[in-house]
Short mmCIF file of C-alpha atoms and ligand atoms in Angstrom, two decimals:
data_model
loop_
_atom_site.label_atom_id
_atom_site.label_comp_id
_atom_site.label_asym_id
_atom_site.label_seq_id
_atom_site.Cartn_x
_atom_site.Cartn_y
_atom_site.Cartn_z
CA MET A 594 0.00 0.00 0.00
CA ASN A 595 1.11 3.57 -0.70
CA GLY A 596 2.90 4.92 2.41
CA LEU A 597 1.08 8.23 2.08
CA LEU A 598 -2.29 6.57 2.34
CA GLU A 599 -1.25 4.82 5.54
CA ILE A 600 -0.08 8.06 7.14
CA ALA A 601 -3.09 10.15 6.13
CA PRO A 602 -5.68 8.58 8.51
CA ALA A 603 -3.18 8.81 11.40
CA LEU A 604 -2.68 12.52 10.66
CA ALA A 605 -6.42 13.06 10.52
CA VAL A 606 -6.86 11.45 13.94
CA ALA A 607 -4.04 13.56 15.39
CA GLU A 608 -5.61 16.70 13.95
CA ASN A 609 -8.98 15.77 15.42
CA VAL A 610 -7.47 15.28 18.86
CA ALA A 611 -5.58 18.57 18.59
CA ASP A 612 -8.72 20.30 17.38
CA SER A 613 -10.89 18.93 20.19
CA CYS A 614 -8.21 20.17 22.61
CA SER A 615 -8.16 23.69 21.13
CA LEU A 616 -8.93 26.39 23.69
CA ASN A 617 -11.79 27.88 21.65
CA ASN A 618 -13.77 24.66 22.00
CA TYR A 619 -13.58 24.99 25.76
CA LEU A 620 -14.33 28.71 25.91
CA ALA A 621 -17.60 28.12 24.05
CA GLN A 622 -18.87 25.88 26.89
CA PRO A 623 -20.54 27.00 30.15
CA ASP A 624 -18.53 26.89 33.40
CA HIS A 625 -20.41 24.03 35.06
CA THR A 626 -19.80 21.63 32.16
CA MET A 627 -16.08 21.75 33.00
CA ASP A 628 -16.39 20.29 36.50
CA ALA A 629 -16.64 16.62 35.55
CA ARG A 630 -13.95 17.02 32.88
CA ILE A 631 -11.52 18.67 35.31
CA ALA A 632 -12.16 15.95 37.90
CA ALA A 633 -11.69 13.15 35.33
CA ALA A 634 -8.45 14.63 33.98
CA ARG A 635 -7.10 15.08 37.51
CA GLU A 636 -7.95 11.48 38.28
CA LYS A 637 -6.03 10.28 35.21
CA LEU A 638 -2.99 12.43 36.00
CA GLY A 639 -2.86 11.35 39.65
CA THR A 640 0.16 12.57 41.57
CA ASP A 641 1.89 13.73 38.37
CA VAL A 642 0.12 17.05 38.73
CA VAL A 643 -0.38 19.41 41.65
CA LEU A 644 -2.82 22.34 41.49
CA LEU A 645 -1.81 25.48 43.37
CA GLY A 646 -4.52 28.09 43.93
CA HIS A 647 -4.11 31.65 45.15
CA HIS A 648 -6.85 32.96 47.46
CA TYR A 649 -8.07 35.46 44.83
CA GLN A 650 -9.13 32.73 42.43
CA ARG A 651 -12.79 32.23 41.61
CA ASP A 652 -14.71 29.56 43.57
CA GLU A 653 -15.21 27.52 40.38
CA VAL A 654 -11.43 27.23 40.06
CA ILE A 655 -10.06 27.20 43.60
CA ARG A 656 -12.26 24.28 44.58
CA PHE A 657 -9.96 22.06 42.52
CA ALA A 658 -6.73 23.25 44.16
CA ASP A 659 -4.61 20.76 46.13
CA PHE A 660 -3.05 23.68 47.96
CA THR A 661 -4.45 27.15 48.51
CA GLY A 662 -2.47 29.99 50.00
CA ASP A 663 -0.90 33.42 49.84
CA SER A 664 2.15 33.90 47.67
CA TYR A 665 4.53 32.90 50.44
CA LYS A 666 2.76 29.64 51.26
CA LEU A 667 2.42 28.70 47.59
CA SER A 668 6.09 29.37 46.93
CA LYS A 669 6.98 26.98 49.76
CA VAL A 670 4.72 24.30 48.28
CA ALA A 671 6.39 24.85 44.89
CA ALA A 672 9.81 24.39 46.47
CA GLU A 673 8.76 21.14 48.17
CA THR A 674 6.36 19.28 45.86
CA ASN A 675 7.46 16.19 43.94
CA ALA A 676 4.81 16.51 41.24
CA LYS A 677 6.02 16.50 37.66
CA TYR A 678 3.64 19.33 36.70
CA MET A 679 2.66 22.35 38.80
CA LEU A 680 -0.49 23.92 37.48
CA PHE A 681 -0.63 27.42 38.88
CA CYS A 682 -4.05 29.00 39.34
CA GLY A 683 -2.72 32.45 40.05
CA VAL A 684 -0.79 35.07 38.09
CA HIS A 685 2.37 35.08 35.99
CA PHE A 686 4.92 36.09 38.65
CA MET A 687 3.70 33.26 40.90
CA ALA A 688 4.17 30.69 38.13
CA GLU A 689 7.63 32.10 37.36
CA THR A 690 8.55 31.79 41.02
CA ALA A 691 7.38 28.17 41.05
CA ASP A 692 9.61 27.49 38.04
CA VAL A 693 12.61 29.08 39.75
CA LEU A 694 12.04 27.10 42.96
CA GLY A 695 11.14 23.83 41.24
CA ARG A 696 13.60 21.20 40.10
CA ALA A 697 14.87 20.82 36.52
CA TRP A 698 12.50 17.93 35.72
CA GLN A 699 9.38 19.80 36.89
CA GLN A 700 7.24 21.91 34.60
CA VAL A 701 5.00 24.83 35.53
CA ILE A 702 1.80 25.66 33.68
CA LEU A 703 -0.22 28.88 33.81
CA PRO A 704 -3.68 28.07 32.37
CA ASP A 705 -4.05 31.56 30.83
CA LEU A 706 -0.93 33.47 29.82
CA ASN A 707 -2.87 36.73 30.09
CA ALA A 708 -3.07 36.31 33.86
CA GLY A 709 -0.45 38.93 34.71
CA CYS A 710 -0.17 41.49 37.49
CA SER A 711 -0.37 45.20 36.68
CA MET A 712 1.78 46.03 39.70
CA ALA A 713 4.56 43.66 38.59
CA ASP A 714 4.46 45.34 35.17
CA MET A 715 5.20 48.72 36.79
CA ALA A 716 8.88 47.83 37.20
CA GLU A 717 10.72 46.79 34.06
CA ILE A 718 14.24 45.46 34.34
CA GLY A 719 15.72 48.22 32.12
CA GLN A 720 14.17 50.90 34.33
CA VAL A 721 15.48 49.19 37.47
CA GLU A 722 18.99 48.98 35.98
CA ASP A 723 18.84 52.68 35.09
CA CYS A 724 17.77 53.49 38.63
CA TRP A 725 20.64 51.47 40.07
CA ASP A 726 23.15 53.19 37.75
CA ALA A 727 21.90 56.56 38.99
CA LEU A 728 22.20 55.45 42.61
CA GLU A 729 25.71 54.21 41.87
CA ARG A 730 26.63 57.58 40.34
CA ALA A 731 25.26 59.27 43.47
CA GLY A 732 27.60 57.08 45.53
CA LEU A 733 24.75 55.29 47.31
CA SER A 734 24.85 51.74 46.00
CA ASP A 735 27.53 50.44 48.38
CA ASP A 736 25.29 50.81 51.40
CA LEU A 737 22.03 49.87 49.72
CA ILE A 738 20.16 46.57 49.50
CA PRO A 739 17.65 46.04 46.68
CA LEU A 740 14.56 44.24 47.91
CA THR A 741 11.71 43.22 45.66
CA TYR A 742 8.18 42.19 46.42
CA MET A 743 7.25 38.75 45.10
CA ASN A 744 4.95 40.61 42.69
CA SER A 745 7.73 41.30 40.18
CA ALA A 746 9.29 39.66 37.13
CA ALA A 747 11.92 36.94 37.64
CA ALA A 748 14.52 39.27 36.06
CA ILE A 749 14.00 41.76 38.89
CA LYS A 750 14.28 39.05 41.50
CA ALA A 751 17.56 38.03 39.83
CA PHE A 752 18.70 41.66 39.81
CA CYS A 753 18.20 41.78 43.59
CA GLY A 754 19.84 38.40 44.19
CA GLU A 755 22.95 39.39 42.22
CA ARG A 756 23.36 42.60 44.25
CA GLY A 757 23.11 41.05 47.69
CA GLY A 758 19.36 41.56 47.98
CA LEU A 759 16.28 39.41 48.32
CA VAL A 760 12.56 38.89 47.73
CA CYS A 761 9.72 39.30 50.19
CA THR A 762 6.00 38.72 50.27
CA SER A 763 3.35 40.54 52.24
CA SER A 764 3.74 37.98 55.04
CA ASN A 765 7.50 38.35 55.56
CA ALA A 766 8.20 41.94 54.44
CA ARG A 767 9.15 43.01 57.97
CA GLY A 768 11.64 40.15 58.32
CA ALA A 769 13.11 41.01 54.93
CA PHE A 770 13.51 44.68 55.90
CA GLU A 771 15.26 43.64 59.12
CA TRP A 772 17.52 41.28 57.14
CA ALA A 773 18.44 44.12 54.78
CA PHE A 774 18.97 46.74 57.49
CA ALA A 775 21.31 44.36 59.31
CA ARG A 776 23.52 44.56 56.21
CA ALA A 777 23.10 48.09 54.84
CA GLU A 778 21.92 51.59 55.72
CA LYS A 779 19.35 51.88 52.95
CA ILE A 780 16.79 49.81 51.05
CA LEU A 781 15.57 50.16 47.48
CA PHE A 782 12.10 48.61 47.57
CA LEU A 783 10.45 47.39 44.34
CA PRO A 784 7.78 47.71 42.98
CA ASP A 785 4.99 48.38 45.52
CA GLN A 786 5.41 51.73 47.23
CA HIS A 787 2.52 50.96 49.60
CA LEU A 788 3.86 47.68 50.98
CA GLY A 789 7.28 49.32 51.33
CA ARG A 790 5.91 52.39 53.08
CA ASN A 791 3.63 50.38 55.38
CA THR A 792 6.42 48.01 56.38
CA ALA A 793 9.00 50.73 57.04
CA SER A 794 6.44 52.82 58.91
CA ALA A 795 5.52 49.86 61.16
CA MET A 796 9.25 49.61 62.00
CA GLY A 797 9.25 53.22 63.17
CA ILE A 798 10.87 54.81 60.12
CA PRO A 799 9.27 58.25 59.60
CA LEU A 800 7.72 59.11 56.22
CA SER A 801 10.25 61.93 55.95
CA GLU A 802 12.99 59.28 55.58
CA MET A 803 11.26 57.64 52.61
CA VAL A 804 11.31 58.88 49.02
CA VAL A 805 9.50 57.66 45.91
CA TRP A 806 11.56 56.91 42.80
CA ASP A 807 9.55 57.69 39.66
CA PRO A 808 11.03 55.68 36.76
CA TYR A 809 9.50 58.13 34.28
CA GLN A 810 11.40 61.13 35.63
CA ILE A 811 15.06 62.06 35.31
CA ASN A 812 16.92 60.80 38.36
CA GLY A 813 13.64 59.40 39.66
CA GLY A 814 12.44 62.97 40.19
CA LEU A 815 14.67 63.21 43.28
CA SER A 816 17.48 65.58 44.19
CA PRO A 817 20.83 64.05 45.33
CA ASP A 818 20.23 65.49 48.82
CA ARG A 819 16.83 63.85 49.21
CA LEU A 820 18.25 60.53 48.03
CA LYS A 821 21.17 60.77 50.46
CA ALA A 822 18.88 61.54 53.38
CA ALA A 823 16.44 58.70 52.63
CA LYS A 824 16.54 55.37 54.44
CA VAL A 825 14.03 53.76 52.12
CA ILE A 826 13.74 54.42 48.38
CA LEU A 827 10.30 53.27 47.25
CA TRP A 828 9.59 52.43 43.62
CA LYS A 829 6.57 54.23 42.20
CA GLY A 830 4.36 51.19 41.72
CA HIS A 831 1.07 50.13 43.23
CA CYS A 832 -1.76 47.62 43.03
CA SER A 833 -4.69 49.18 41.22
CA VAL A 834 -7.08 46.84 43.07
CA HIS A 835 -5.92 47.70 46.61
CA GLN A 836 -5.33 51.34 45.87
CA ARG A 837 -9.08 51.74 45.49
CA PHE A 838 -9.61 51.34 49.24
CA LEU A 839 -9.68 54.80 50.80
CA PRO A 840 -9.48 56.22 54.33
CA GLU A 841 -13.09 57.38 54.02
CA HIS A 842 -14.18 53.76 53.60
CA VAL A 843 -12.72 53.04 57.03
CA ASP A 844 -14.42 56.17 58.43
CA ARG A 845 -17.77 54.95 57.08
CA VAL A 846 -17.38 51.56 58.77
CA ARG A 847 -16.47 53.28 62.05
CA ARG A 848 -19.60 55.46 61.75
CA GLU A 849 -22.09 52.87 60.57
CA GLU A 850 -20.96 49.47 61.85
CA LEU A 851 -20.54 49.44 65.57
CA GLY A 852 -17.84 47.05 66.79
CA MET A 853 -16.76 46.00 63.31
CA GLN A 854 -13.02 45.39 62.85
CA VAL A 855 -11.24 46.65 59.76
CA ILE A 856 -8.59 44.35 58.36
CA VAL A 857 -6.68 45.21 55.19
CA HIS A 858 -3.93 43.94 52.92
CA PRO A 859 -0.61 45.89 53.14
CA GLU A 860 -0.88 46.78 49.43
CA CYS A 861 -3.48 49.33 50.58
CA ARG A 862 -2.43 52.98 50.98
CA TRP A 863 -0.58 53.98 54.14
CA GLU A 864 -3.53 56.22 55.20
CA VAL A 865 -5.88 53.20 55.04
CA CYS A 866 -3.50 50.89 56.91
CA GLN A 867 -3.03 53.52 59.61
CA LYS A 868 -6.76 53.58 60.26
CA ALA A 869 -7.24 49.79 60.13
CA ASP A 870 -7.30 47.48 63.17
CA ASP A 871 -5.14 44.87 61.49
CA VAL A 872 -2.97 44.62 58.37
CA GLY A 873 -1.71 41.42 56.77
CA SER A 874 -1.38 39.02 53.85
CA THR A 875 -4.35 37.10 52.48
CA GLU A 876 -3.41 34.12 54.67
CA HIS A 877 -3.15 36.39 57.71
CA ILE A 878 -6.61 37.85 57.00
CA ILE A 879 -8.14 34.38 56.78
CA GLN A 880 -6.48 33.23 60.01
CA ALA A 881 -7.51 36.38 61.89
CA ILE A 882 -11.16 35.75 61.03
CA GLU A 883 -10.83 32.04 61.82
CA ARG A 884 -9.47 32.84 65.28
CA ALA A 885 -12.08 35.50 66.09
CA PRO A 886 -14.95 34.54 68.43
CA GLU A 887 -18.52 34.04 67.26
CA GLY A 888 -20.33 37.35 66.87
CA SER A 889 -17.28 39.15 65.43
CA SER A 890 -17.62 41.25 62.32
CA PHE A 891 -15.02 42.38 59.79
CA ALA A 892 -14.74 44.87 56.96
CA VAL A 893 -12.00 43.46 54.74
CA GLY A 894 -9.84 45.49 52.36
CA THR A 895 -8.72 43.00 49.75
CA GLU A 896 -9.80 41.33 46.51
CA ILE A 897 -13.52 40.65 46.27
CA HIS A 898 -13.45 36.90 45.54
CA LEU A 899 -11.64 36.22 48.78
CA VAL A 900 -13.93 38.56 50.72
CA ASN A 901 -17.07 36.92 49.29
CA ARG A 902 -15.72 33.45 50.05
CA LEU A 903 -14.96 34.44 53.63
CA ALA A 904 -18.45 35.96 54.02
CA LYS A 905 -20.07 32.73 52.85
CA ARG A 906 -17.81 30.50 54.92
CA PHE A 907 -18.14 32.36 58.20
CA ALA A 908 -21.84 33.38 58.13
CA PRO A 909 -23.00 29.97 59.48
CA LEU A 910 -20.41 30.34 62.28
CA GLY A 911 -21.95 33.64 63.39
CA LYS A 912 -19.22 35.90 61.97
CA ARG A 913 -20.02 38.69 59.56
CA VAL A 914 -17.62 39.64 56.77
CA ILE A 915 -18.16 42.53 54.35
CA THR A 916 -15.98 44.30 51.83
CA LEU A 917 -14.45 47.59 52.96
CA ASP A 918 -15.43 49.22 49.66
CA ASP A 919 -19.01 48.66 48.53
CA SER A 920 -18.08 48.70 44.87
CA GLY A 921 -15.90 45.59 45.44
CA CYS A 922 -12.32 45.45 44.20
CA LEU A 923 -11.75 42.77 41.57
CA CYS A 924 -8.39 41.57 40.30
CA THR A 925 -9.24 41.11 36.63
CA THR A 926 -6.04 39.24 35.85
CA MET A 927 -6.53 36.65 38.60
CA TYR A 928 -10.06 36.29 37.20
CA ARG A 929 -8.69 35.25 33.84
CA ILE A 930 -8.07 31.72 35.07
CA SER A 931 -11.39 30.09 34.27
CA PRO A 932 -12.66 26.50 34.62
CA GLN A 933 -12.38 26.31 30.81
CA HIS A 934 -8.67 27.21 30.88
CA LEU A 935 -8.12 24.74 33.68
CA ALA A 936 -9.89 21.89 31.83
CA TRP A 937 -7.99 22.76 28.64
CA ALA A 938 -4.59 22.65 30.36
CA LEU A 939 -5.40 19.41 32.19
CA GLU A 940 -6.90 17.53 29.24
CA ASN A 941 -3.92 18.51 27.10
CA LEU A 942 -1.65 17.10 29.80
CA VAL A 943 -3.62 13.85 29.71
CA GLU A 944 -2.87 13.74 25.95
CA GLY A 945 0.82 14.29 26.73
CA ARG A 946 0.91 17.96 25.66
CA VAL A 947 2.19 20.70 27.95
CA VAL A 948 0.43 23.97 27.11
CA ASN A 949 1.34 27.43 28.47
CA ARG A 950 4.54 26.32 30.10
CA ILE A 951 6.27 29.04 32.14
CA LYS A 952 10.00 28.69 31.83
CA VAL A 953 12.47 31.18 33.26
CA ASP A 954 15.84 31.56 31.45
CA GLU A 955 18.62 29.66 33.18
CA ASP A 956 20.84 32.73 33.76
CA VAL A 957 17.92 34.63 35.33
CA LYS A 958 16.88 31.58 37.31
CA GLN A 959 20.22 31.25 39.06
CA TRP A 960 20.16 34.69 40.72
CA ALA A 961 16.39 34.75 41.22
CA ARG A 962 16.84 31.52 43.17
CA VAL A 963 19.46 33.17 45.38
CA ALA A 964 17.06 36.02 46.18
CA LEU A 965 14.18 33.61 46.86
CA ASP A 966 16.31 31.30 49.01
CA ARG A 967 17.28 34.30 51.16
CA MET A 968 13.59 34.99 51.62
CA LEU A 969 12.77 31.39 52.53
CA GLU A 970 15.41 31.48 55.26
CA ILE A 971 13.64 34.34 57.03
CA LYS A 972 11.44 33.28 59.95
CA ILE A 973 7.85 34.55 59.83
P1 13P B 1128 -0.62 37.60 49.28
O1 13P B 1128 0.78 37.10 49.26
O2 13P B 1128 -0.98 38.29 50.56
O3 13P B 1128 -1.61 36.51 48.96
O4 13P B 1128 -0.76 38.74 48.19
C1 13P B 1128 -0.56 38.50 46.84
C2 13P B 1128 -1.16 39.54 46.03
O5 13P B 1128 -0.94 39.65 44.85
C3 13P B 1128 -2.02 40.49 46.68
O6 13P B 1128 -2.47 41.40 45.74
FE1 SF4 B 1129 -1.33 42.15 41.15
FE2 SF4 B 1129 -3.00 43.64 42.59
FE3 SF4 B 1129 -3.93 41.52 41.28
FE4 SF4 B 1129 -2.37 41.21 43.45
S1 SF4 B 1129 -4.43 42.08 43.37
S2 SF4 B 1129 -2.19 40.10 41.52
S3 SF4 B 1129 -0.98 42.95 43.20
S4 SF4 B 1129 -3.02 43.38 40.37
#
């Protein structure tokens, strides 16, 4: 028989499989039809795959996670798991971190590559290098530690690692600041000015000793004298979700909700954190509500999916949870991970295809790992 004729049906079958696994076929289906497919694919993959879910994920997605957590907890899971595939239901910088912390034979998948973080995008490596050059020229870099929030590109983590610095998350920022101040006079904090300001302020550093470096201005928009006098140089970045919480929202709760506690994420503005009863990472917020006695009530300043989940979970236990801002702050990039994307990534894995792999360049990986390892050594 003609060889071509033998190959043709095999090609047709392969094309059919590929076609049925195309993302558009999934996106055309309603959410609930994905549940059984996700469960079946997980069953087939067994311990080969681990699903990591950040607390901001939608209910329809996070219910399938093997591990849920804040960015710190999930990075520890990534460093310890033996699964061949880590499927990250979160955003790009989290998946990159998992790839840096994972071993060479592990592969990380982000179900939708559009799940980024607008804050992480506010610091580009070229801008950070330019900033460092300017600080060097000003004679400041010898006594300066660069410290980056987890919410940053792997290249920026590597930049910090290579210059004696480290990474932090919202749950260990204080420890990271102490680590840095034990080694240098000054910190350059990237890219979230609010987390940096809130952390330094909680350590007793006055606002007058902090400056904000604007990457779109010459010399960051700062005079050499102001830079010299500063203890903390904050990058001009922020989270557009958390920045929407305002001091007047706290004032309204104080006026209208007697006895209600206000608990916010440290990505909120300094003025909001100052007025709150408690400030902490997503994991910290959950634990604080878990520990509170029946009858407690909380206005929470963080992403709306987590707040809604907490409200539902704790209502039967006699605890009331509301959002601090009535209009509800949604992280649209976290929201991009849908049950359809999850089913698509898993069913492709069952067919032996890795889609949307997140792979950090080896040279970047090496120094990013140094910066992350320094973070993991800090006690929280
Ligand atoms: P957590 O580490 O507190 O979960 O915060 C991550 C994040 O992106 C908050 O916006
Ligand atoms: Fe980034 Fe803000 Fe979304 Fe967190 S909530 S992932 S900081 S955009």
